[in-house]
Amino acid sequence: YYIGIVGKYGAQVQSVLKKAEALDIQAICPLHGPVLSENLEYYVKLYDTWSAYRPQKSGVCLCYASVYGHTEEAVLLLKKTLEAQGVETVCHDLNRGDWSDAVSDAFCYDRLVLASITYNGELFPSMKSFLAALTERGYRRRTVALMENGSWAPVANKLMAAAIEKWKDITLVQNHVTVRSAVNENVCEQVKLLANGLLFVCLK
């Protein structure tokens, strides 16, 4: 969460960093976290990166809300496809994992994949809450791709797209993935197209 909090107050942090350039800083004493007294240039650069919403790493953070395992299967297939192309990836199960890690990695990497089932005509609660957490922290300047799962009337992609309209400077990958219950040959082809879309964005 710390990265997002620093980013949320980015303008103020950038102003402080600019004023601090002329100072002989001996220690950084944040309100939250350890007192830093060594390798200060490294930490100042991190503050600068976070406050400007720049990603720290080139790679893809995949965050998903899966119930019966089919959405997770599609996400892991995308992960495998990307890694075969040399792309660094990290995966987060929003139903079972640590949200602080998921939020941090979403800010850390330059690309984010969101995958959710359609649940009673809505997003699954864990995905809805995760999107709210990113919105609260001013998530921006990233590339985002969408994956959904639904047996009859999947609307997760539509709802996730609506949620991220509040984010600034977002590139939305046009190739979405729709799983109709289980992963099949058609889904595999969609995943390949999505992977290509994520690679293309990286290469631009």
mmCIF file of C-alpha atoms in Angstrom:
data_model
loop_
_atom_site.group_PDB
_atom_site.id
_atom_site.type_symbol
_atom_site.label_atom_id
_atom_site.label_comp_id
_atom_site.label_asym_id
_atom_site.label_seq_id
_atom_site.Cartn_x
_atom_site.Cartn_y
_atom_site.Cartn_z
ATOM 1 C CA TYR A 1 0.000 0.000 0.000
ATOM 2 C CA TYR A 2 2.928 2.356 0.712
ATOM 3 C CA ILE A 3 3.694 2.927 -2.966
ATOM 4 C CA GLY A 4 0.106 3.975 -3.643
ATOM 5 C CA ILE A 5 0.023 6.314 -0.647
ATOM 6 C CA VAL A 6 3.207 8.080 -1.769
ATOM 7 C CA GLY A 7 1.772 8.338 -5.272
ATOM 8 C CA LYS A 8 -1.524 9.762 -3.994
ATOM 9 C CA TYR A 9 0.355 12.742 -2.592
ATOM 10 C CA GLY A 10 2.690 12.837 -5.571
ATOM 11 C CA ALA A 11 2.591 16.605 -6.169
ATOM 12 C CA GLN A 12 3.503 17.348 -2.564
ATOM 13 C CA VAL A 13 6.281 14.739 -2.535
ATOM 14 C CA GLN A 14 7.714 16.087 -5.808
ATOM 15 C CA SER A 15 7.731 19.591 -4.335
ATOM 16 C CA VAL A 16 9.561 18.426 -1.201
ATOM 17 C CA LEU A 17 12.109 16.463 -3.242
ATOM 18 C CA LYS A 18 12.853 19.508 -5.387
ATOM 19 C CA LYS A 19 13.489 21.647 -2.302
ATOM 20 C CA ALA A 20 15.601 18.891 -0.740
ATOM 21 C CA GLU A 21 18.015 18.700 -3.688
ATOM 22 C CA ALA A 22 20.179 21.469 -2.231
ATOM 23 C CA LEU A 23 20.258 19.991 1.276
ATOM 24 C CA ASP A 24 22.846 17.700 2.825
ATOM 25 C CA ILE A 25 20.446 14.964 3.924
ATOM 26 C CA GLN A 26 21.791 12.684 6.654
ATOM 27 C CA ALA A 27 18.644 10.651 7.365
ATOM 28 C CA ILE A 28 15.095 10.107 6.143
ATOM 29 C CA CYS A 29 12.593 9.773 9.000
ATOM 30 C CA PRO A 30 9.173 8.843 7.551
ATOM 31 C CA LEU A 31 6.032 8.809 9.664
ATOM 32 C CA HIS A 32 5.497 5.190 8.591
ATOM 33 C CA GLY A 33 8.481 2.897 8.193
ATOM 34 C CA PRO A 34 12.097 2.642 9.333
ATOM 35 C CA VAL A 35 14.509 5.549 9.731
ATOM 36 C CA LEU A 36 16.890 5.508 6.758
ATOM 37 C CA SER A 37 20.474 6.637 7.197
ATOM 38 C CA GLU A 38 22.381 4.750 4.478
ATOM 39 C CA ASN A 39 22.209 4.607 0.674
ATOM 40 C CA LEU A 40 19.903 7.648 0.731
ATOM 41 C CA GLU A 41 20.230 8.396 -2.979
ATOM 42 C CA TYR A 42 18.582 5.046 -3.739
ATOM 43 C CA TYR A 43 15.626 5.807 -1.471
ATOM 44 C CA VAL A 44 15.199 9.351 -2.763
ATOM 45 C CA LYS A 45 14.988 7.935 -6.293
ATOM 46 C CA LEU A 46 12.273 5.531 -5.105
ATOM 47 C CA TYR A 47 10.267 8.407 -3.628
ATOM 48 C CA ASP A 48 10.659 10.276 -6.913
ATOM 49 C CA THR A 49 9.499 7.237 -8.917
ATOM 50 C CA TRP A 50 6.506 6.561 -6.679
ATOM 51 C CA SER A 51 5.345 10.163 -6.479
ATOM 52 C CA ALA A 52 5.465 10.497 -10.278
ATOM 53 C CA TYR A 53 3.559 7.206 -10.739
ATOM 54 C CA ARG A 54 6.358 5.748 -12.834
ATOM 55 C CA PRO A 55 6.637 1.933 -12.792
ATOM 56 C CA GLN A 56 9.691 0.408 -11.164
ATOM 57 C CA LYS A 57 9.792 -2.680 -13.374
ATOM 58 C CA SER A 58 8.917 -3.808 -16.862
ATOM 59 C CA GLY A 59 6.567 -6.756 -16.500
ATOM 60 C CA VAL A 60 2.989 -7.852 -15.960
ATOM 61 C CA CYS A 61 1.081 -8.061 -12.685
ATOM 62 C CA LEU A 62 -1.862 -10.478 -12.976
ATOM 63 C CA CYS A 63 -4.638 -10.118 -10.377
ATOM 64 C CA TYR A 64 -7.630 -12.423 -10.486
ATOM 65 C CA ALA A 65 -10.823 -13.416 -8.687
ATOM 66 C CA SER A 66 -11.615 -17.056 -9.454
ATOM 67 C CA VAL A 67 -14.119 -19.348 -7.728
ATOM 68 C CA TYR A 68 -14.082 -22.751 -9.422
ATOM 69 C CA GLY A 69 -10.576 -22.496 -10.865
ATOM 70 C CA HIS A 70 -11.356 -21.860 -14.558
ATOM 71 C CA THR A 71 -10.557 -18.144 -14.427
ATOM 72 C CA GLU A 72 -7.345 -18.968 -12.616
ATOM 73 C CA GLU A 73 -6.516 -21.518 -15.329
ATOM 74 C CA ALA A 74 -6.895 -18.858 -18.034
ATOM 75 C CA VAL A 75 -4.728 -16.417 -16.066
ATOM 76 C CA LEU A 76 -1.994 -19.009 -15.544
ATOM 77 C CA LEU A 77 -2.095 -19.801 -19.263
ATOM 78 C CA LEU A 78 -1.526 -16.104 -20.004
ATOM 79 C CA LYS A 79 1.288 -16.035 -17.435
ATOM 80 C CA LYS A 80 2.960 -19.027 -19.106
ATOM 81 C CA THR A 81 2.549 -17.484 -22.573
ATOM 82 C CA LEU A 82 4.099 -14.186 -21.477
ATOM 83 C CA GLU A 83 6.989 -15.848 -19.664
ATOM 84 C CA ALA A 84 7.747 -17.879 -22.796
ATOM 85 C CA GLN A 85 8.358 -14.510 -24.472
ATOM 86 C CA GLY A 86 10.735 -13.433 -21.708
ATOM 87 C CA VAL A 87 8.255 -11.189 -19.871
ATOM 88 C CA GLU A 88 8.556 -11.001 -16.082
ATOM 89 C CA THR A 89 5.224 -11.744 -14.388
ATOM 90 C CA VAL A 90 3.764 -11.888 -10.899
ATOM 91 C CA CYS A 91 0.377 -13.411 -10.011
ATOM 92 C CA HIS A 92 -2.093 -12.597 -7.200
ATOM 93 C CA ASP A 93 -5.182 -14.550 -6.170
ATOM 94 C CA LEU A 94 -7.397 -11.801 -4.749
ATOM 95 C CA ASN A 95 -9.589 -14.314 -2.908
ATOM 96 C CA ARG A 96 -6.743 -15.890 -0.953
ATOM 97 C CA GLY A 97 -3.631 -13.717 -1.202
ATOM 98 C CA ASP A 98 -2.257 -10.661 0.575
ATOM 99 C CA TRP A 99 -3.860 -7.512 -0.796
ATOM 100 C CA SER A 100 -0.973 -5.285 0.243
ATOM 101 C CA ASP A 101 1.312 -7.336 -2.027
ATOM 102 C CA ALA A 102 -1.189 -7.143 -4.899
ATOM 103 C CA VAL A 103 -1.552 -3.358 -4.627
ATOM 104 C CA SER A 104 2.223 -2.877 -4.378
ATOM 105 C CA ASP A 105 2.890 -5.034 -7.436
ATOM 106 C CA ALA A 106 0.148 -3.290 -9.420
ATOM 107 C CA PHE A 107 2.073 -0.043 -8.886
ATOM 108 C CA CYS A 108 5.479 -1.671 -9.306
ATOM 109 C CA TYR A 109 4.962 -3.119 -12.809
ATOM 110 C CA ASP A 110 4.121 -1.232 -15.996
ATOM 111 C CA ARG A 111 1.302 -3.599 -17.035
ATOM 112 C CA LEU A 112 -1.693 -4.947 -15.124
ATOM 113 C CA VAL A 113 -4.092 -7.772 -16.014
ATOM 114 C CA LEU A 114 -7.456 -7.891 -14.224
ATOM 115 C CA ALA A 115 -9.453 -11.121 -14.372
ATOM 116 C CA SER A 116 -12.804 -11.699 -12.689
ATOM 117 C CA ILE A 117 -15.856 -13.873 -12.845
ATOM 118 C CA THR A 118 -19.307 -12.351 -13.270
ATOM 119 C CA TYR A 119 -21.089 -12.789 -9.950
ATOM 120 C CA ASN A 120 -24.836 -12.082 -9.748
ATOM 121 C CA GLY A 121 -24.484 -9.640 -12.626
ATOM 122 C CA GLU A 122 -21.619 -7.848 -10.865
ATOM 123 C CA LEU A 123 -17.898 -8.214 -10.290
ATOM 124 C CA PHE A 124 -16.816 -10.718 -7.670
ATOM 125 C CA PRO A 125 -16.487 -8.803 -4.352
ATOM 126 C CA SER A 126 -12.704 -9.249 -4.051
ATOM 127 C CA MET A 127 -12.140 -7.721 -7.513
ATOM 128 C CA LYS A 128 -14.568 -4.880 -6.835
ATOM 129 C CA SER A 129 -12.741 -4.046 -3.602
ATOM 130 C CA PHE A 130 -9.332 -4.330 -5.270
ATOM 131 C CA LEU A 131 -10.336 -1.870 -7.987
ATOM 132 C CA ALA A 132 -11.594 0.507 -5.297
ATOM 133 C CA ALA A 133 -8.246 0.228 -3.486
ATOM 134 C CA LEU A 134 -6.357 1.187 -6.664
ATOM 135 C CA THR A 135 -8.773 4.047 -7.386
ATOM 136 C CA GLU A 136 -8.329 5.429 -3.855
ATOM 137 C CA ARG A 137 -4.575 5.519 -4.419
ATOM 138 C CA GLY A 138 -4.793 7.310 -7.759
ATOM 139 C CA TYR A 139 -3.647 4.417 -9.952
ATOM 140 C CA ARG A 140 -2.403 5.743 -13.314
ATOM 141 C CA ARG A 141 0.236 5.673 -16.078
ATOM 142 C CA ARG A 142 -0.078 1.939 -16.731
ATOM 143 C CA THR A 143 -1.280 -0.479 -19.400
ATOM 144 C CA VAL A 144 -4.292 -2.577 -18.373
ATOM 145 C CA ALA A 145 -5.792 -5.733 -19.891
ATOM 146 C CA LEU A 146 -9.057 -7.482 -19.002
ATOM 147 C CA MET A 147 -10.218 -11.091 -18.680
ATOM 148 C CA GLU A 148 -13.680 -12.288 -17.644
ATOM 149 C CA ASN A 149 -15.573 -15.508 -17.000
ATOM 150 C CA GLY A 150 -19.314 -16.124 -17.091
ATOM 151 C CA SER A 151 -21.588 -18.924 -18.164
ATOM 152 C CA TRP A 152 -24.619 -17.026 -19.478
ATOM 153 C CA ALA A 153 -24.099 -13.283 -19.498
ATOM 154 C CA PRO A 154 -20.502 -12.314 -18.656
ATOM 155 C CA VAL A 155 -20.242 -8.594 -17.875
ATOM 156 C CA ALA A 156 -17.037 -8.467 -15.799
ATOM 157 C CA ASN A 157 -14.955 -6.901 -18.584
ATOM 158 C CA LYS A 158 -17.564 -4.179 -19.095
ATOM 159 C CA LEU A 159 -17.724 -3.440 -15.364
ATOM 160 C CA MET A 160 -13.945 -3.417 -14.943
ATOM 161 C CA ALA A 161 -13.584 -1.106 -17.953
ATOM 162 C CA ALA A 162 -16.118 1.267 -16.392
ATOM 163 C CA ALA A 163 -14.227 1.219 -13.087
ATOM 164 C CA ILE A 164 -10.875 2.097 -14.635
ATOM 165 C CA GLU A 165 -12.338 5.049 -16.536
ATOM 166 C CA LYS A 166 -11.648 6.956 -13.308
ATOM 167 C CA TRP A 167 -7.914 6.277 -13.680
ATOM 168 C CA LYS A 168 -5.642 8.709 -15.523
ATOM 169 C CA ASP A 169 -3.182 7.974 -18.324
ATOM 170 C CA ILE A 170 -4.272 4.361 -18.786
ATOM 171 C CA THR A 171 -3.715 2.389 -22.000
ATOM 172 C CA LEU A 172 -6.387 -0.292 -22.282
ATOM 173 C CA VAL A 173 -5.368 -3.327 -24.348
ATOM 174 C CA GLN A 174 -8.105 -3.907 -26.934
ATOM 175 C CA ASN A 175 -7.847 -7.704 -26.990
ATOM 176 C CA HIS A 176 -9.992 -8.883 -24.072
ATOM 177 C CA VAL A 177 -10.543 -12.497 -23.008
ATOM 178 C CA THR A 178 -13.978 -14.011 -22.317
ATOM 179 C CA VAL A 179 -14.165 -17.470 -20.781
ATOM 180 C CA ARG A 180 -17.523 -19.237 -20.972
ATOM 181 C CA SER A 181 -17.215 -21.336 -17.807
ATOM 182 C CA ALA A 182 -14.187 -23.454 -18.775
ATOM 183 C CA VAL A 183 -11.010 -22.887 -20.807
ATOM 184 C CA ASN A 184 -11.253 -24.293 -24.328
ATOM 185 C CA GLU A 185 -9.469 -23.895 -27.654
ATOM 186 C CA ASN A 186 -11.166 -20.578 -28.348
ATOM 187 C CA VAL A 187 -10.018 -19.192 -25.009
ATOM 188 C CA CYS A 188 -6.463 -20.328 -25.736
ATOM 189 C CA GLU A 189 -6.515 -18.297 -28.954
ATOM 190 C CA GLN A 190 -7.883 -15.260 -27.101
ATOM 191 C CA VAL A 191 -5.106 -15.570 -24.539
ATOM 192 C CA LYS A 192 -2.483 -15.614 -27.299
ATOM 193 C CA LEU A 193 -3.946 -12.434 -28.793
ATOM 194 C CA LEU A 194 -4.008 -10.760 -25.386
ATOM 195 C CA ALA A 195 -0.403 -11.745 -24.761
ATOM 196 C CA ASN A 196 0.578 -10.254 -28.119
ATOM 197 C CA GLY A 197 -1.276 -7.069 -27.213
ATOM 198 C CA LEU A 198 0.651 -6.775 -23.950
ATOM 199 C CA LEU A 199 3.931 -7.387 -25.753
ATOM 200 C CA PHE A 200 3.099 -4.807 -28.430
ATOM 201 C CA VAL A 201 2.392 -2.142 -25.811
ATOM 202 C CA CYS A 202 5.732 -2.900 -24.152
ATOM 203 C CA LEU A 203 7.599 -2.549 -27.445
ATOM 204 C CA LYS A 204 6.044 0.792 -28.456
#
